[in-house]
XYZ file of C-alpha atoms in Angstrom:
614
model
C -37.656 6.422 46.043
C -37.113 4.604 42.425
C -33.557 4.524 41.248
C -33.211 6.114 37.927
C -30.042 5.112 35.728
C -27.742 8.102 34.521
C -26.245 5.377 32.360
C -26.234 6.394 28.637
C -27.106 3.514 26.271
C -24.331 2.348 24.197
C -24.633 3.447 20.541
C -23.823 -0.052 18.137
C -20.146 0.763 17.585
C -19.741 1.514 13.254
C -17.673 0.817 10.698
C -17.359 2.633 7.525
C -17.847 -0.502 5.324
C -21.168 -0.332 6.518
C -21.875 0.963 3.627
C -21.602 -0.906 0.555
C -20.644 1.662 -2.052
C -17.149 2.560 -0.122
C -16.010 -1.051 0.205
C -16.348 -1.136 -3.623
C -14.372 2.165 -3.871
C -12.021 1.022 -1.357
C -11.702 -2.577 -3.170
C -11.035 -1.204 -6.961
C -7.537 0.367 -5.530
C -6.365 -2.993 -4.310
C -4.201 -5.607 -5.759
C -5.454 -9.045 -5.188
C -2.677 -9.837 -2.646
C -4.897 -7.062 -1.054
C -7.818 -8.293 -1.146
C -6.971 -11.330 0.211
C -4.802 -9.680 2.806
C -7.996 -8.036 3.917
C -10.474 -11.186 3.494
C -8.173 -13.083 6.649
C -8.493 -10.179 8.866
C -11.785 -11.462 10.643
C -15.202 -13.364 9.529
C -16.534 -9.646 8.196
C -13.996 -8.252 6.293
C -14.096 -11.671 5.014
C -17.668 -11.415 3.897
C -17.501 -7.547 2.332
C -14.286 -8.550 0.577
C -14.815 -12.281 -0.907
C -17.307 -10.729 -4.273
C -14.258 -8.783 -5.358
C -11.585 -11.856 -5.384
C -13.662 -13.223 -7.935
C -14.333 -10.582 -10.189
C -11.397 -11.484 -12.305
C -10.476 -15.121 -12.582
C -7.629 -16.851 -14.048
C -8.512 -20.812 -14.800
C -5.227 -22.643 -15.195
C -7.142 -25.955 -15.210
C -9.534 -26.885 -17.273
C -12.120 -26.993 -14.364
C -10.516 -25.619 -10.618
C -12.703 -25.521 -7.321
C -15.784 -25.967 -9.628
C -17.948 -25.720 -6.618
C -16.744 -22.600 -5.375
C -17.289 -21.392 -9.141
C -20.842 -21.745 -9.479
C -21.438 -20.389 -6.244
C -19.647 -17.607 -7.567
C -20.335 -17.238 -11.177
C -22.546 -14.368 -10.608
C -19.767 -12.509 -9.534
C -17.054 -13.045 -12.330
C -16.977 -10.020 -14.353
C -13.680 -11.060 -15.942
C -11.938 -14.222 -17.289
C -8.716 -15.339 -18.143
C -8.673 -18.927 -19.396
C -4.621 -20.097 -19.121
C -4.997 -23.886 -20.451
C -5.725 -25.442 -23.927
C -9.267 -27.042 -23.793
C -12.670 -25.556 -25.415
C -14.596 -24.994 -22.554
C -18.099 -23.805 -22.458
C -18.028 -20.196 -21.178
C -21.384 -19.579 -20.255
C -21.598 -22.328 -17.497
C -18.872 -20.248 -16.219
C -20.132 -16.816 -15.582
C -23.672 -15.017 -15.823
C -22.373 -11.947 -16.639
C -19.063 -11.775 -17.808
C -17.568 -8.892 -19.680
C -14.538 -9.379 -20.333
C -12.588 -13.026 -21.570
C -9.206 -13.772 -22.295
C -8.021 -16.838 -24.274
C -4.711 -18.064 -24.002
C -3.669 -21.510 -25.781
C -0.056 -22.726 -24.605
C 0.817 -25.401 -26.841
C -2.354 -27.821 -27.517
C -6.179 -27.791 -28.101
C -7.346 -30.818 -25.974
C -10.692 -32.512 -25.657
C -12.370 -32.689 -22.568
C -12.485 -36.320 -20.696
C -15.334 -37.621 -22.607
C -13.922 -38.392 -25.623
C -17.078 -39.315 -27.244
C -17.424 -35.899 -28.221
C -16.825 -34.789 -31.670
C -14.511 -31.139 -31.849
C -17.862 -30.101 -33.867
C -20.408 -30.524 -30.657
C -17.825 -29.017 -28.372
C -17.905 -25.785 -30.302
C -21.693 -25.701 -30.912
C -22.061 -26.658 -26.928
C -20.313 -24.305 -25.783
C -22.155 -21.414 -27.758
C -25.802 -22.441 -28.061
C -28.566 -19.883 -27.554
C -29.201 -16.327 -28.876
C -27.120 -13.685 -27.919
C -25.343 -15.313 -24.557
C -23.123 -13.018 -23.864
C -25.012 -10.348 -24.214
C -22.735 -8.378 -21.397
C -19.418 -9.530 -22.926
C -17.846 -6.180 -23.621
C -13.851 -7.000 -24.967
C -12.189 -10.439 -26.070
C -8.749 -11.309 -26.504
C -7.320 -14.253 -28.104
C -3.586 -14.475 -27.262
C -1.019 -16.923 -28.556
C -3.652 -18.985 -29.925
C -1.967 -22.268 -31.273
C 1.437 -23.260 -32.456
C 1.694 -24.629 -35.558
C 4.300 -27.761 -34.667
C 2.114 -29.469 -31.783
C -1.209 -28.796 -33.478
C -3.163 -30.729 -35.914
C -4.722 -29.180 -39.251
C -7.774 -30.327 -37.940
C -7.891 -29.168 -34.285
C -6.285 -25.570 -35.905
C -9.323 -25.033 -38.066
C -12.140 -25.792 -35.479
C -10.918 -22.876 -33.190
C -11.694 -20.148 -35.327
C -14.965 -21.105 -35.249
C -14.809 -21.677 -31.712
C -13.753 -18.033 -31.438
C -16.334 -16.656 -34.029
C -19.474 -18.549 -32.674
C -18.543 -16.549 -29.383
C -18.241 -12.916 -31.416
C -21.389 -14.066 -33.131
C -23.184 -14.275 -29.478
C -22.032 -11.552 -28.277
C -23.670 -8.168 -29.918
C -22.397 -5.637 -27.166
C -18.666 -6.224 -27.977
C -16.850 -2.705 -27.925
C -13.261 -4.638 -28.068
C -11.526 -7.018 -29.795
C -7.863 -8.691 -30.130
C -7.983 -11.682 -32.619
C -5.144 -13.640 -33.603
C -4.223 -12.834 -37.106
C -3.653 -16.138 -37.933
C -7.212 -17.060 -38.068
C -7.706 -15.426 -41.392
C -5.562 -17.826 -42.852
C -7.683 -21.348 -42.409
C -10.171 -21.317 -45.067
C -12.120 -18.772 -47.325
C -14.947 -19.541 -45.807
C -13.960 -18.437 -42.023
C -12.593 -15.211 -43.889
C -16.080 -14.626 -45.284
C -17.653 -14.880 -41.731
C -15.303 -12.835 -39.854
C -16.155 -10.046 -42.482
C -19.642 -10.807 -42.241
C -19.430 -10.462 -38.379
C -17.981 -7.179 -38.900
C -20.874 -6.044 -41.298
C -23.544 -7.360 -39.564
C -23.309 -8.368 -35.685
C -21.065 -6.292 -34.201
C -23.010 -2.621 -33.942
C -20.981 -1.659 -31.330
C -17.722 -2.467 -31.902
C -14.954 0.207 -31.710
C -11.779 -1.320 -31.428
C -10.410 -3.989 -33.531
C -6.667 -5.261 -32.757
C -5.264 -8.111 -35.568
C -1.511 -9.497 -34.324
C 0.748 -12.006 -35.153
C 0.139 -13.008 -38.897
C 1.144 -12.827 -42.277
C -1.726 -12.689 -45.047
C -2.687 -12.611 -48.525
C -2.793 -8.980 -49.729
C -6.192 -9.134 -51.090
C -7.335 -10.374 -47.838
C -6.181 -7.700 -46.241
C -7.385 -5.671 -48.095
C -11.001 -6.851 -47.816
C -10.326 -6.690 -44.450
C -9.540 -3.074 -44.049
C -12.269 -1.909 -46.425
C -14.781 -3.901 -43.904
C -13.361 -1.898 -41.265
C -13.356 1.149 -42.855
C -16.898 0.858 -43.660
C -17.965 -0.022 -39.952
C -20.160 2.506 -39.002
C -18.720 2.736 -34.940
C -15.176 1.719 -35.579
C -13.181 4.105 -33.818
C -9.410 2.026 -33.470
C -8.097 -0.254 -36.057
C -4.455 -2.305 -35.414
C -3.899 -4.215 -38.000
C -0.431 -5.716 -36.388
C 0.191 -7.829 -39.287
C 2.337 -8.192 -42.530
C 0.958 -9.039 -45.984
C 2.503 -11.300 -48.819
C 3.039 -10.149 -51.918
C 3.631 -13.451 -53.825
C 4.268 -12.993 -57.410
C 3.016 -9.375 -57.577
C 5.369 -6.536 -58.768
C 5.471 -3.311 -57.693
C 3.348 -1.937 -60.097
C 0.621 -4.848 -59.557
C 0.509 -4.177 -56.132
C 0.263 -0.207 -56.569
C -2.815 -1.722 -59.259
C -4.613 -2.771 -56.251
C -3.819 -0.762 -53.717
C -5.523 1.956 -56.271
C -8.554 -0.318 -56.867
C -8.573 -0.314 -53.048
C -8.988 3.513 -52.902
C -11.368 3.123 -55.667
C -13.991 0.764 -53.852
C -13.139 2.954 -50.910
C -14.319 5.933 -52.735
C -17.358 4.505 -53.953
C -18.600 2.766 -50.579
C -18.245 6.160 -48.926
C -20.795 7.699 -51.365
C -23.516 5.205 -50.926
C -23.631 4.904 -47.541
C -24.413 8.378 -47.063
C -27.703 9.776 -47.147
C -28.821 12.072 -49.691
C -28.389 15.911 -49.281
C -25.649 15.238 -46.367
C -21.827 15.723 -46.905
C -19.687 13.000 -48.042
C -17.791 12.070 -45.388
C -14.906 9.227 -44.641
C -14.263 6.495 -42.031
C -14.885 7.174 -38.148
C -11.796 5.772 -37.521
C -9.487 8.324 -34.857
C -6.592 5.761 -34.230
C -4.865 4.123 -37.286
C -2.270 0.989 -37.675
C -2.215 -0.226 -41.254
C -0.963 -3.807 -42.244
C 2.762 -3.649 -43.302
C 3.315 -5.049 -47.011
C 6.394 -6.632 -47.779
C 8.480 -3.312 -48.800
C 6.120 -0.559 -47.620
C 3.247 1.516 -49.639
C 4.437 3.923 -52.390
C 3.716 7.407 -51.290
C 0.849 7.868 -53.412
C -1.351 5.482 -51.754
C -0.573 7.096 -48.045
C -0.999 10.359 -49.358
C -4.598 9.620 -51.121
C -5.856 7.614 -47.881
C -5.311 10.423 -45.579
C -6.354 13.396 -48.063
C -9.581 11.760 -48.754
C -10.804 8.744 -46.359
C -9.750 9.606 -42.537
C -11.160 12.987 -41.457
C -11.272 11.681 -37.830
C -7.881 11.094 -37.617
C -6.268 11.504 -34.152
C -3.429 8.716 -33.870
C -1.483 7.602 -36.820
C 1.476 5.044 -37.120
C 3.033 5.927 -40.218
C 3.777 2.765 -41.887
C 7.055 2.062 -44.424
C 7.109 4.081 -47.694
C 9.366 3.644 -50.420
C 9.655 5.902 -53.637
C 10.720 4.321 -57.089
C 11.440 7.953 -58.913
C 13.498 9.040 -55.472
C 11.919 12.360 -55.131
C 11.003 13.376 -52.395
C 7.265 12.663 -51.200
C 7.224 15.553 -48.130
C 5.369 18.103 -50.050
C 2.818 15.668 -50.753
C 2.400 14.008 -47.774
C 2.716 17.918 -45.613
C -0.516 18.701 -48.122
C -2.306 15.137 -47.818
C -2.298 15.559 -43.968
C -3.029 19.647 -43.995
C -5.979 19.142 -46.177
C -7.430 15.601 -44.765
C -6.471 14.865 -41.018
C -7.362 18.153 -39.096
C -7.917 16.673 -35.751
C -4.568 14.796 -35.927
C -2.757 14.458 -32.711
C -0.611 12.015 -32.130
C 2.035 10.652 -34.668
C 4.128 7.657 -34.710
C 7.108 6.192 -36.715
C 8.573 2.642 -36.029
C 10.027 0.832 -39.436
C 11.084 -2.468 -39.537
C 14.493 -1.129 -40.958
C 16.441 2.382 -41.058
C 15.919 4.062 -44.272
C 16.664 7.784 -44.806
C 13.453 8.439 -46.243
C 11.601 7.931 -42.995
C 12.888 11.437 -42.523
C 10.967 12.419 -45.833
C 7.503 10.619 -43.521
C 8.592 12.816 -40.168
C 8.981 15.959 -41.978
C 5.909 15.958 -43.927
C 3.448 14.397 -41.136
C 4.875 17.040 -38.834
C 4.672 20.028 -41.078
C 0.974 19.087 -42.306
C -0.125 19.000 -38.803
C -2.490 22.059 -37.496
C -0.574 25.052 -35.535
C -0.459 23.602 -31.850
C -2.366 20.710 -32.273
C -0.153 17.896 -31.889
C 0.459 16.083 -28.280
C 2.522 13.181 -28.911
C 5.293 12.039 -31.214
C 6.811 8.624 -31.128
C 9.759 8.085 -33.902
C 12.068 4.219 -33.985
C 15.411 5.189 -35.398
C 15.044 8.724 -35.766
C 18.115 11.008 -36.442
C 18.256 15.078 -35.776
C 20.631 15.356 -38.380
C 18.926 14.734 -41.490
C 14.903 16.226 -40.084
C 16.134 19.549 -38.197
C 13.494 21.574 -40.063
C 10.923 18.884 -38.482
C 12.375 18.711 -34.811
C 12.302 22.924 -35.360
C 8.553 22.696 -36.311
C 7.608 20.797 -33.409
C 9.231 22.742 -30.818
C 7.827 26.091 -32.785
C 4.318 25.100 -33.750
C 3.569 22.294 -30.787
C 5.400 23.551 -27.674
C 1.964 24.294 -25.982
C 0.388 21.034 -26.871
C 3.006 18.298 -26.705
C 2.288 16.145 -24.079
C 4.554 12.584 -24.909
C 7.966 12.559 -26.847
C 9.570 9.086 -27.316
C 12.484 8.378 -29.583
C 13.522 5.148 -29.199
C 16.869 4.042 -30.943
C 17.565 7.144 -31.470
C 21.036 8.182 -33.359
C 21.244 11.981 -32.609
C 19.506 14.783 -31.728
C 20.667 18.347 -31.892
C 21.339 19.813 -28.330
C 19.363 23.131 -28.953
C 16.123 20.382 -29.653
C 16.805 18.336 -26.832
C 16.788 21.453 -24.447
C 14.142 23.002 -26.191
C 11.031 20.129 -24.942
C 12.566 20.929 -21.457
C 12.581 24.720 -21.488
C 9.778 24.973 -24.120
C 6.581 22.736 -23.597
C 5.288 22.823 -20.446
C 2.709 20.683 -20.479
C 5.168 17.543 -21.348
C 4.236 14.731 -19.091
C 6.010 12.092 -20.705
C 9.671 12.174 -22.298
C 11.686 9.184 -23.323
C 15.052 9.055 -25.768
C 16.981 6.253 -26.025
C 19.734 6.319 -27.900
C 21.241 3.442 -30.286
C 23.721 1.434 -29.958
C 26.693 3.650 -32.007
C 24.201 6.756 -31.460
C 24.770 10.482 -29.704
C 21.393 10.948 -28.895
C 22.566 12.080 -25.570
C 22.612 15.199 -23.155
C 25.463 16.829 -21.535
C 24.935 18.424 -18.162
C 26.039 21.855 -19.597
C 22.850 21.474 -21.853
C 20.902 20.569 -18.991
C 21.666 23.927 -17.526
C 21.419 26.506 -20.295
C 17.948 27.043 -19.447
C 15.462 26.563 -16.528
C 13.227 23.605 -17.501
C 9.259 24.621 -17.604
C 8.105 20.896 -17.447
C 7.380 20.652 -13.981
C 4.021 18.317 -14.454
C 6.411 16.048 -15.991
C 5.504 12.447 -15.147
C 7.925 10.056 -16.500
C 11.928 10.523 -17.745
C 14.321 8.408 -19.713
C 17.612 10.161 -20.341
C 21.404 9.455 -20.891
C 24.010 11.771 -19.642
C 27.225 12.741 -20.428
C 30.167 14.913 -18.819
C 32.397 16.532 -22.018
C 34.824 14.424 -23.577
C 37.718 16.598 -22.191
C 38.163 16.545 -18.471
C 34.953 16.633 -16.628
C 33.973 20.281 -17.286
C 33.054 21.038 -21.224
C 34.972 23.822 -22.116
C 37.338 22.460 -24.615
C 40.377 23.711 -25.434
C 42.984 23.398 -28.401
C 46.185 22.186 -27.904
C 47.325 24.982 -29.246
C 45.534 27.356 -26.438
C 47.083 25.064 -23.559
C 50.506 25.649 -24.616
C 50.128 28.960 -24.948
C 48.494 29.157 -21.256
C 50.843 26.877 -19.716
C 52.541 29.766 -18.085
C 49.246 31.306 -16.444
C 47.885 28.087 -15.056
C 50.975 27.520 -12.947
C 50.041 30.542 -11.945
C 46.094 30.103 -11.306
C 46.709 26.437 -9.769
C 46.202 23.215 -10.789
C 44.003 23.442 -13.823
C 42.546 19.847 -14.047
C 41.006 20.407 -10.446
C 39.653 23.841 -11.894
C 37.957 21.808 -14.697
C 37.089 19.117 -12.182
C 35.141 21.557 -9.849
C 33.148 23.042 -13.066
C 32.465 20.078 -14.220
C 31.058 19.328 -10.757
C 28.805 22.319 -10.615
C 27.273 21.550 -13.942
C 26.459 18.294 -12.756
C 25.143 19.021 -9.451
C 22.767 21.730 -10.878
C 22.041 18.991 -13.601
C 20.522 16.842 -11.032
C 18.744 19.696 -9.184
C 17.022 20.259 -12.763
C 15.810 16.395 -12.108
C 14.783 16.972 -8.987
C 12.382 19.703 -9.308
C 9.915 17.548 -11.091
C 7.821 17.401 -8.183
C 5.734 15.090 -9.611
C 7.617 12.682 -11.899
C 6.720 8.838 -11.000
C 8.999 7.030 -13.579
C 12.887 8.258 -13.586
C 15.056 6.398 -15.809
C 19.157 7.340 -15.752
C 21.713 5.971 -17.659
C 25.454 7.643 -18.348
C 27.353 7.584 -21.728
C 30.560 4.987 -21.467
C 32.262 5.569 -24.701
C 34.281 8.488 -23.200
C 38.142 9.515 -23.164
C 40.658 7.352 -21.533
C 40.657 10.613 -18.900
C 36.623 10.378 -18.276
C 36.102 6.648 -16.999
C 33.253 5.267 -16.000
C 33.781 5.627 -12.984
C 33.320 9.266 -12.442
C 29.185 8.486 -13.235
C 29.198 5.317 -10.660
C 29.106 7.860 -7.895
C 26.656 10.373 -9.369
C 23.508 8.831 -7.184
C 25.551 8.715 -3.834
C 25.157 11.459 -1.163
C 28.828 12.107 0.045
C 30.534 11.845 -3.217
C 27.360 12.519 -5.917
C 24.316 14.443 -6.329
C 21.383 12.349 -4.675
C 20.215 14.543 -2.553
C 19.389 16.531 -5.211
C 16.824 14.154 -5.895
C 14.890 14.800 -2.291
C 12.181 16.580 -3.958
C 10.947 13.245 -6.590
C 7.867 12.675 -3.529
C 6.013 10.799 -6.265
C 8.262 8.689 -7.651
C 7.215 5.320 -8.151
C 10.329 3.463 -10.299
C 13.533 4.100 -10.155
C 15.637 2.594 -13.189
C 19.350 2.721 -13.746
C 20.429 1.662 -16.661
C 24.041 2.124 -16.514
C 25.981 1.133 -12.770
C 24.968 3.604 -10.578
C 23.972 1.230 -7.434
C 27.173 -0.614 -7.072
C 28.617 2.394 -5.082
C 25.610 3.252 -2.927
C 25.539 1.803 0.921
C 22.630 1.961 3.639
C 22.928 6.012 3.684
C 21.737 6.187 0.292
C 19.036 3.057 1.002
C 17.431 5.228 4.220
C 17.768 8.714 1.822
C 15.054 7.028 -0.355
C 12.808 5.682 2.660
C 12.277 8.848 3.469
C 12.424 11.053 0.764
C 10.807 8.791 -1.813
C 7.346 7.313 0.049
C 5.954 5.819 -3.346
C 8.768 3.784 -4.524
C 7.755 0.538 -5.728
C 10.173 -0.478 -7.866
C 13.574 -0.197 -8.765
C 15.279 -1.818 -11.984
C 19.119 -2.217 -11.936
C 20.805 -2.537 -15.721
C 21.672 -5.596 -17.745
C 24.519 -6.438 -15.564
C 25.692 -6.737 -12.014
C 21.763 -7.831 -10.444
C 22.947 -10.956 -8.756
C 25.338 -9.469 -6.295
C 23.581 -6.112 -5.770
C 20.199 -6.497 -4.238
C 22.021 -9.534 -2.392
C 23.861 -6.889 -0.099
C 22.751 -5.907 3.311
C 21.973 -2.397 2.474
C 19.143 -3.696 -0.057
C 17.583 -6.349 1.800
C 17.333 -3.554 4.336
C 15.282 -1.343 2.163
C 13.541 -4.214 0.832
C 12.622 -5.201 4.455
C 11.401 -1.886 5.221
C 8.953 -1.980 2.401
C 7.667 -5.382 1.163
C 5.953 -4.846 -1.952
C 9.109 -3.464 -3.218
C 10.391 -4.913 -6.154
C 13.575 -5.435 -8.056
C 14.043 -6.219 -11.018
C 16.470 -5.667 -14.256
C-alpha cells in the first residue's frame, strides 16, 4: 500500500513590504535616522530602504562618496549643496527637483585651476532645458561681502540664472536679493527670465537686500504681469537716495500708471479687465513706508485675487486718518481676502489706522487668520470688536506677537467665540499687559476644542491670589466680620486656587492641542511672588493633572520656571498621559542644571528621540 503524505506544503512566509507602494508610504513618515535605523536591520530591509536615504542629499564637500553618487543619482530627488564651489549639477542627479544653495563664506574653484570662473558656469549648465524636472530653488546666504572678490561676486548670479534659464518647470523660487545689485545687465535678465522662461512659476521669494527703488519697482511690475504668479515676497528694503517724499509718491504713481496700462493690453478683447493673479502679497519696504494713497489704489484696482496680505509701513503727511480709505480700498478690491498681517519695523500709532481699516473692509466671515507685531487693544477696540463679531466662524490663526495689551472681554472672546481656532499665539512685550488672568479664563466655557497650538501668559490678581479687590477703605470697615469668618487671606488663597485649577482644566480639554506654550506674569505685588506660579505644573501642590487629557501633545514649552519644582512624579505623569511628546523647551534661564537632574534623564531615557531644548 503507497504512503500518502497528510503533510500540508508550506506557504512562502510574507511580508508586507512585498509590495512596493507601502514601503514608499511607510518610508515618507520617517526621519532619516529612520531610515537608516531600518536599512541595518537585515540584507532586505536594507535593499527596500537604501532608494529613500538618497532622495534628499546634503553635499558638505565639494565631491563626497562620488561613487556611491552616480550609482545613485537616479534616485536624488532633492539637493542641498552646504560648501562654496560651482559645481556642475547635472552630473549630480537625473532627475532632481528640488536644489538648495548655500555659500558659507567663499566661492572656490575646483582643483584644476586652469579653468576660467567663465567655463565653470557655462559647464555646469550646457544643454537645452536640463533640468527640465527641477521644480523649486533656493539660494541661501549666498556670499559675504568681506571674504569675496568683486569678481567671484558677479559670476554667481549668472551661475544662478543660467540654472533658472534651464529649468522651464520651476513652480518655486528663493533668490538672494542681493543679486539684483551686480550690474544692469543681470537685472535685465532676471526680468527677462521672468517674462519669458519661467511659464510656470508661482512663487517668487526675494530676501536679504537693499535696492534701488526703480529697480524694484521694475521688479514688481514684472511680477505683477506674470501670467501664473500666485505668491510674491519681496523680503527686501529699497533706497531712496536723494528722492523726497513727493518724488517718491511721483513714481510710485507712475508705477500704478504703467500698472494700469499693462493690465489693459494684455487682455483680450471683449473680456473683463482684470488685475494680477497674485493671492499672497509681501511688498518691498521703502525707507519710511508708502503714503496711504498708493496702498489704497493697489488694492482697489490691481489685486482681485487677494488672499494673504502683509500690510507694509504707511505714513500720512496731512495726519488724517487713512481708515476710511483703506476699509473702502479693500471692500471694493480684495473680496477673497483672508488672511491679514501687520509686522512694522517700528511702533507707530498709525498702524492702528492699517488694522482698523484692513479689518473693517474685509467680507462678513471671511477672514481666517490675523497676525499683528506690536499691536495694542487700547487704541483698535472697534477692530478687535469687528473681528470677534464679523469673523468668529472663520478665524482659524490669531498671533500677536509683542503685544502691549489686549482688552480681557477680546481675549476671552477667540476662546468662547470662534470655534474653529486652531492656532492662537499672544506674546506680550516687554513693559506690556497683554496677559490673561485665570478669572478671565473662567468666565466662559471655551468652544475651541480643535485647537492645535497655544501660547499664553497667566496671571493671578495683583491682590492676594484670588481677584476680588478690595479698597482699603472696605477692609477696615470689615475688619470686625473677618475675625469672625476666619482668616481672610486663606479665604482669598483658596479662591484664588479654584480659579486656577479650573483655569488649567480649560487647558486641558483641548483634546487635540500639539503645541502648549505657558509662561506666568512676574511683575506682581511684593505679596504674589513668583513663586506661587513655580508650582502650578506639579501634581501635589499645582494643577498638572489637569493637563491628563493633552493625548496629542507634541511640545511642551515653559517659558517662565515652571520645571524647577517638578520631580520623577511629574516626569512618569507625562509618560503616560502625554504619548506624543517630543519635545520640551525650558525658558531663557536655568537649562544647565535642569535636564541634568535624575528625574529628566529618566524621562529622557524612557523616550530617546526626546528633545530638550531652550
Amino acid at each position: 500500500m503507497a504512503f500518502v503524505s497528510t503533510r500540508v506544503a508550506q506557504e512562502p512566509r510574507s511580508s508586507i513590504f512585498d509590495i512596493p507602494e507601502l514601503v514608499g508610504l511607510v518610508a515618507q513618515y520617517l526621519s532619516g535616522h529612520d531610515i537608516i535605523q531600518c536599512m541595518a536591520t537585515n540584507k532586505a530591509w536594507e535593499r527596500l530602504f537604501e532608494p529613500f536615504v538618497w532622495q534628499d542629499v546634503v553635499l558638505k564637500s565639494a565631491l563626497p562618496a562620488p561613487q556611491a553618487m552616480a550609482r545613485n543619482r537616479h534616485r536624488i530627488r532633492s539637493l542641498q549643496v552646504v560648501h562654496n564651489d560651482y559645481i556642475n549639477l547635472c552630473t549630480l542627479a537625473d532627475d532632481l527637483q528640488s536644489v538648495t544653495l548655500f555659500s558659507p563664506d567663499d566661492l572656490n574653484l575646483p582643483s584644476d585651476s586652469s579653468k576660467s570662473y567663465d567655463s565653470i558656469v557655462s559647464s555646469s549648465t550646457t544643454g537645452n532645458n536640463i533640468f527640465k524636472s527641477l521644480r523649486e530653488i533656493h539660494i541661501v546666504n549666498a556670499y559675504h561681502y568681506g571674504t569675496i572678490d568683486k569678481k567671484k561676486r558677479s559670476l554667481y548670479p549668472d551661475y544662478i540664472f543660467r540654472i533658472i534659464d534651464q529649468s522651464p518647470g520651476l513652480l518655486r523660487a528663493t533668490l538672494e536679493g542681493q543679486i539684483l545689485n551686480q550690474s544692469d545687465s543681470q537685472v535685465q535678465s532676471l526680468l527677462y527670465l521672468l517674462g519669458h522662461k519661467l511659464p510656470c512659476l508661482k512663487w517668487l521669494y526675494f530676501t536679504n537686500a537693499r535696492i534701488d527703488l526703480d529697480i524694484g519697482l521694475e521688479l514688481m511690475r514684472a511680477c505683477f504681469n506674470h501670467p501664473q504668479l500666485v505668491g510674491l515676497y519681496c523680503k527686501f528694503s529699497m533706497r531712496e537716495t536723494g528722492y523726497s517724499r513727493s518724488e517718491k509718491s511721483q513714481r510710485l504713481n507712475a508705477f500704478l500708471s504703467v500698472l494700469e496700462n499693462d493690465k489693459k493690453t494684455r487682455e483680450a478683447p471683449g473680456e473683463p479687465v482684470v488685475g494680477s493673479r497674485i493671492k499672497s502679497l509681501v511688498l518691498p519696504e521703502p525707507q519710511d513706508g508708502y503714503p496711504p494713497d498708493f496702498i489704497c489704489s493697489l488694492l482697489r484696482s490691481h489685486l482681485p485675487n487677494l488672499e494673504c496680505f502683509t500690510v507694509p509701513e504707511i505714513y500720512d503727511d496731512d495726519d488724517k486718518s487713512y481708515t476710511d480709505s483703506l476699509k473702502k480700498a479693500v471692500a471694493q478690491g480684495c473680496p477673497k481676502l483672508q488672511h491679514i498681517e501687520l509686522s512694522w519695523s517700528e511702533y507707530e500709532e498709525s498702524i492702528n489706522e492699517a488694522v482698523d481699516g484692513m479689518i473693517q473692509g474685509c467680507k462678513e466671515m471671511s477672514l481666517k487668520s490675523f497676525y499683528c507685531d506690536g499691536f495694542e487693544d487700547m487704541y483698535s477696540q472697534p477692530a478687535m470688536k469687528i473681528l470677534l463679531e464679523d469673523h468668529s466662524t472663520t478665524l482659524e490663526e490669531i498671533e500677536l506677537t509683542y503685544c502691549k495689551w489686549i482688552d480681557p472681554s477680546n481675549f476671552m472672546g477667540f476662546f468662547s467665540m470662534c470655534k474653529n481656532l486652531r492656532r492662537f499665539v499672544v506674546t506680550p512685550s516687554k513693559n506690556g499687559d497683554a496677559i490673561m488672568s485665570f478669572q478671565d479664563m473662567v468666565l466662559q466655557e471655551w468652544v475651541c476644542h480643535d485647537l492645535k497650538e497655544l501660547e499664553l501668559t497667566i496671571t493671578r490678581p495683583r491682590v492676594g491670589l484670588g481677584g476680588r479687590e478690595e479698597d482699603e477703605e472696605e477692609d477696615e470697615e470689615e475688619d470686625d466680620e473677618d475675625e469672625e469668618k476666619g482668616d481672610p487671606e486663606e479665604s482669598e488663597l483658596e479662591y484664588g486656587r479654584a480659579m486656577a485649577k479650573q483655569g488649567y482644566g480649560q487647558i486641558g480639554r483641548l483634546s487635540k492641542l500639539e503645541m502648549l506654550c505657558l509662561g506666568c506674569e512676574t511683575r506682581q505685588e511684593p505679596d504674589t511672588p513668583e513663586k506661587d506660579f513655580e508650582y502650578d505644573l506639579t501634581l501635589e501642590r499645582g494643577w498638572l493633572g489637569e493637563l491628563a487629557g493633552l493625548k496629542e501633545l507634541r511640545h511642551l514649552q515653559m517659558a517662565t520656571d515652571f520645571w524647577s519644582k517638578m520631580g520623577q512624579a511629574e516626569v512618569e505623569f507625562m509618560d503616560a498621559n502625554w504619548p506624543k511628546l517630543e519635545k520640551i523647551t525650558f525658558g531663557c534661564y536655568g537649562l544647565s542644571d535642569s535636564p541634568r537632574k535624575a528625574h529628566w534623564i529618566w524621562l529622557q531615557k524612557k523616550r530617546p528621540h526626546l528633545q530638550y531644548r531652550l
